[in-house]
CSV table of C-alpha atoms in Angstrom, one decimal:
chain,number,residue,atom,x,y,z
A,16,MET,CA,0.2,-25.1,-60.6
A,17,THR,CA,-0.6,-21.3,-60.6
A,18,ARG,CA,-4.0,-20.6,-59.2
A,19,ILE,CA,-6.1,-17.6,-60.3
A,20,GLY,CA,-9.3,-16.4,-58.7
A,21,ILE,CA,-11.8,-14.7,-60.7
A,22,ILE,CA,-13.7,-12.4,-58.2
A,23,LEU,CA,-17.3,-11.5,-59.2
A,24,GLY,CA,-17.3,-8.1,-57.8
A,25,SER,CA,-21.1,-7.5,-57.9
A,26,THR,CA,-23.9,-8.8,-55.6
A,27,ARG,CA,-26.8,-6.6,-57.1
A,28,PRO,CA,-29.8,-8.7,-57.8
A,29,GLY,CA,-30.0,-9.4,-61.6
A,30,ARG,CA,-26.2,-8.4,-61.8
A,31,ASN,CA,-24.6,-8.4,-65.5
A,32,GLY,CA,-21.3,-9.4,-63.7
A,33,GLU,CA,-22.4,-13.0,-63.3
A,34,ALA,CA,-22.5,-13.4,-67.1
A,35,VAL,CA,-19.3,-11.6,-67.6
A,36,ALA,CA,-17.4,-13.6,-65.1
A,37,ARG,CA,-18.7,-17.0,-66.5
A,38,TRP,CA,-17.3,-15.9,-69.9
A,39,VAL,CA,-14.1,-15.2,-68.2
A,40,LEU,CA,-14.0,-18.5,-66.5
A,41,GLU,CA,-15.0,-20.3,-69.6
A,42,ASN,CA,-12.2,-18.7,-71.7
A,43,ALA,CA,-9.5,-19.1,-69.1
A,44,GLN,CA,-10.6,-22.8,-68.4
A,45,GLN,CA,-9.3,-23.6,-71.9
A,46,ARG,CA,-5.8,-22.8,-71.0
A,47,THR,CA,-3.3,-25.0,-69.4
A,48,ASP,CA,-0.8,-22.8,-67.7
A,49,ALA,CA,-3.0,-22.0,-64.7
A,50,GLN,CA,-6.0,-23.1,-62.6
A,51,PHE,CA,-8.8,-20.9,-62.7
A,52,GLU,CA,-11.8,-20.7,-60.1
A,53,LEU,CA,-14.5,-18.4,-59.7
A,54,ILE,CA,-15.0,-16.5,-56.5
A,55,ASP,CA,-18.6,-15.1,-56.1
A,56,LEU,CA,-18.9,-12.4,-53.4
A,57,LEU,CA,-22.4,-13.6,-52.8
A,58,ASP,CA,-21.1,-16.8,-51.5
A,59,TYR,CA,-19.3,-15.1,-48.5
A,60,LYS,CA,-22.1,-13.0,-47.2
A,61,LEU,CA,-19.4,-10.3,-46.0
A,62,PRO,CA,-21.1,-7.6,-43.8
A,63,HIS,CA,-19.7,-4.1,-43.8
A,64,LEU,CA,-16.2,-4.3,-42.4
A,65,ASP,CA,-16.8,-5.4,-38.9
A,66,GLU,CA,-13.2,-6.4,-37.7
A,67,ALA,CA,-12.0,-4.2,-34.7
A,68,MET,CA,-8.0,-4.6,-35.6
A,69,PRO,CA,-6.8,-3.2,-38.9
A,70,PRO,CA,-6.2,-5.9,-41.5
A,71,ALA,CA,-2.7,-5.6,-41.8
A,72,MET,CA,-2.5,-6.9,-38.1
A,73,GLY,CA,-3.9,-10.1,-39.4
A,74,GLN,CA,-5.9,-10.7,-36.2
A,75,TYR,CA,-9.2,-11.7,-37.7
A,76,SER,CA,-12.1,-12.5,-35.0
A,77,GLN,CA,-15.0,-13.1,-37.2
A,78,PRO,CA,-15.8,-16.6,-38.9
A,79,HIS,CA,-16.7,-14.8,-42.3
A,80,THR,CA,-13.5,-13.0,-42.0
A,81,LEU,CA,-11.4,-16.1,-41.5
A,82,ARG,CA,-13.3,-18.0,-44.2
A,83,TRP,CA,-12.5,-15.1,-46.7
A,84,ALA,CA,-8.9,-14.8,-45.8
A,85,GLU,CA,-8.5,-18.6,-46.1
A,86,THR,CA,-10.0,-18.4,-49.7
A,87,ILE,CA,-7.8,-15.3,-50.7
A,88,ALA,CA,-4.7,-16.7,-49.4
A,89,SER,CA,-5.0,-20.0,-51.5
A,90,PHE,CA,-4.7,-17.9,-54.8
A,91,ASP,CA,-1.6,-16.8,-56.6
A,92,GLY,CA,-3.5,-14.0,-58.6
A,93,PHE,CA,-6.7,-12.6,-59.4
A,94,VAL,CA,-9.0,-11.2,-62.2
A,95,MET,CA,-11.6,-9.0,-60.8
A,96,VAL,CA,-14.7,-8.5,-62.5
A,97,THR,CA,-16.1,-5.1,-61.6
A,98,PRO,CA,-19.1,-3.1,-62.6
A,99,GLU,CA,-18.7,0.7,-62.5
A,100,TYR,CA,-21.0,2.4,-60.0
A,101,ASN,CA,-20.6,6.2,-59.9
A,102,HIS,CA,-17.3,6.4,-61.4
A,103,SER,CA,-16.0,3.5,-59.1
A,104,THR,CA,-16.3,0.2,-58.3
A,105,SER,CA,-18.8,-1.6,-56.4
A,106,GLY,CA,-19.1,-1.1,-52.6
A,107,ALA,CA,-19.3,-4.9,-52.2
A,108,LEU,CA,-15.9,-5.4,-54.0
A,109,LYS,CA,-14.3,-2.5,-52.2
A,110,ASN,CA,-15.7,-4.2,-48.8
A,111,ALA,CA,-14.6,-7.3,-49.9
A,112,ILE,CA,-11.0,-6.0,-50.6
A,113,ASP,CA,-10.9,-3.8,-47.3
A,114,PHE,CA,-11.4,-7.0,-45.2
A,115,LEU,CA,-7.8,-8.4,-45.7
A,116,TYR,CA,-4.4,-7.2,-46.1
A,117,ASN,CA,-1.5,-9.7,-46.2
A,118,GLU,CA,-3.6,-12.1,-48.2
A,119,TRP,CA,-3.4,-9.7,-51.1
A,120,ASN,CA,0.4,-8.9,-50.9
A,121,ASN,CA,2.7,-10.1,-53.8
A,122,LYS,CA,-0.1,-11.5,-56.0
A,123,ALA,CA,-0.9,-10.2,-59.5
A,124,VAL,CA,-4.3,-8.7,-60.5
A,125,GLY,CA,-6.2,-8.1,-63.9
A,126,PHE,CA,-9.5,-6.4,-64.5
A,127,VAL,CA,-12.4,-7.1,-66.6
A,128,SER,CA,-14.9,-4.1,-66.3
A,129,TYR,CA,-18.2,-3.1,-67.6
A,130,GLY,CA,-20.3,0.3,-67.5
A,131,SER,CA,-21.3,3.1,-69.8
A,132,LEU,CA,-17.6,3.9,-70.5
A,133,GLY,CA,-16.5,0.2,-70.2
A,134,GLY,CA,-15.8,0.7,-66.5
A,135,ALA,CA,-12.6,2.4,-66.9
A,136,ARG,CA,-13.0,4.6,-64.1
A,137,ALA,CA,-13.6,1.6,-61.7
A,138,VAL,CA,-10.6,0.0,-62.8
A,139,GLU,CA,-8.5,3.3,-62.2
A,140,HIS,CA,-9.6,3.1,-58.5
A,141,LEU,CA,-9.1,-0.3,-58.3
A,142,ARG,CA,-5.4,-0.1,-59.6
A,143,LEU,CA,-4.8,2.6,-56.7
A,144,ILE,CA,-6.1,0.2,-54.2
A,145,ALA,CA,-4.1,-2.8,-55.6
A,146,GLY,CA,-0.8,-0.6,-55.2
A,147,GLU,CA,-1.4,0.0,-51.4
A,148,LEU,CA,-2.0,-3.8,-51.2
A,149,GLN,CA,1.4,-4.5,-52.5
A,150,MET,CA,-0.5,-6.2,-55.7
A,151,ALA,CA,1.0,-6.1,-59.1
A,152,ASP,CA,-1.8,-4.9,-61.6
A,153,VAL,CA,-1.2,-5.7,-65.4
A,154,ARG,CA,-1.6,-3.2,-68.0
A,155,SER,CA,-4.1,-5.2,-70.1
A,156,GLN,CA,-7.7,-5.1,-69.3
A,157,VAL,CA,-11.1,-5.9,-70.6
A,158,ALA,CA,-13.5,-2.9,-71.0
A,159,LEU,CA,-17.0,-3.9,-71.8
A,160,SER,CA,-19.7,-1.3,-72.9
A,161,LEU,CA,-23.3,-1.6,-71.6
A,162,PHE,CA,-24.3,0.0,-75.0
A,163,THR,CA,-22.5,-2.2,-77.4
A,164,ASP,CA,-21.8,-5.4,-75.4
A,165,PHE,CA,-24.9,-5.9,-73.6
A,166,GLU,CA,-28.2,-6.4,-75.7
A,167,ASN,CA,-30.8,-4.0,-73.8
A,168,PHE,CA,-28.0,-3.3,-71.1
A,169,SER,CA,-28.6,-6.7,-69.7
A,170,THR,CA,-27.9,-9.7,-72.1
A,171,PHE,CA,-24.2,-10.1,-72.4
A,172,LYS,CA,-23.0,-10.3,-75.8
A,173,PRO,CA,-19.3,-9.3,-76.0
A,174,GLY,CA,-17.8,-8.0,-79.3
A,175,ASP,CA,-15.2,-10.4,-80.8
A,176,GLN,CA,-12.3,-8.1,-80.1
A,177,HIS,CA,-12.7,-8.4,-76.4
A,178,LEU,CA,-11.5,-12.2,-76.6
A,179,SER,CA,-8.1,-10.9,-77.6
A,180,ALA,CA,-7.9,-8.4,-74.6
A,181,LEU,CA,-9.0,-11.0,-72.3
A,182,THR,CA,-6.3,-13.6,-73.7
A,183,THR,CA,-3.6,-10.9,-73.2
A,184,THR,CA,-4.9,-9.9,-69.5
A,185,LEU,CA,-4.9,-13.7,-68.6
A,186,ASP,CA,-1.4,-14.0,-70.1
A,187,GLN,CA,-0.1,-11.0,-68.1
A,188,VAL,CA,-2.0,-12.2,-64.9
A,189,VAL,CA,-0.6,-15.8,-65.2
A,190,ALA,CA,3.1,-14.6,-66.1
A,191,TRP,CA,3.0,-12.0,-63.2
A,192,SER,CA,1.7,-14.5,-60.5
A,193,ALA,CA,4.4,-17.0,-61.3
A,194,ALA,CA,7.1,-14.3,-61.4
A,195,LEU,CA,5.8,-13.1,-57.9
A,196,ALA,CA,5.9,-16.7,-56.5
A,197,PRO,CA,9.4,-16.1,-54.7
A,198,LEU,CA,8.1,-13.2,-53.0
A,199,ARG,CA,5.0,-15.0,-51.5
A,200,GLN,CA,7.3,-17.7,-50.2
A,201,SER,CA,9.4,-15.5,-48.1
């Protein structure tokens, strides 16, 4: 069965992303077309990129990189839950992405973002990164506003309209992940 990782892309204390990622997971787990699992960057304790060789070489030397690579390699696609910090994604998510290369190739990725403008600029940057990693980014995304989808900018209360966008995003990630399976096997 297709396996989709939901990457929680913030490690900030008191992060809003945890509630968002759990909402994505809870809704995704109601589906029967794929298996979904939460990948919390806090569980990996990745330092700033500390591998001597470029990730495309696949010559990882650090135990944390080997563990991270094994996790990412085990999935067929991803939903990245990202905050928007300073018109981009979080440094923690960018760093985690940069540790690897081949493990991302030929996999689908969708985005659930949050920020003052729904995290749209963070997703724009992630789409460029996904292209470089040979990932297929899906068109649909969920963009959550800190002003309307969070009470006091901290308690997650998504508007009902976001469930439809999440369903479409998950539909596309699952479909593209399955369609790319022959490329991952070769």
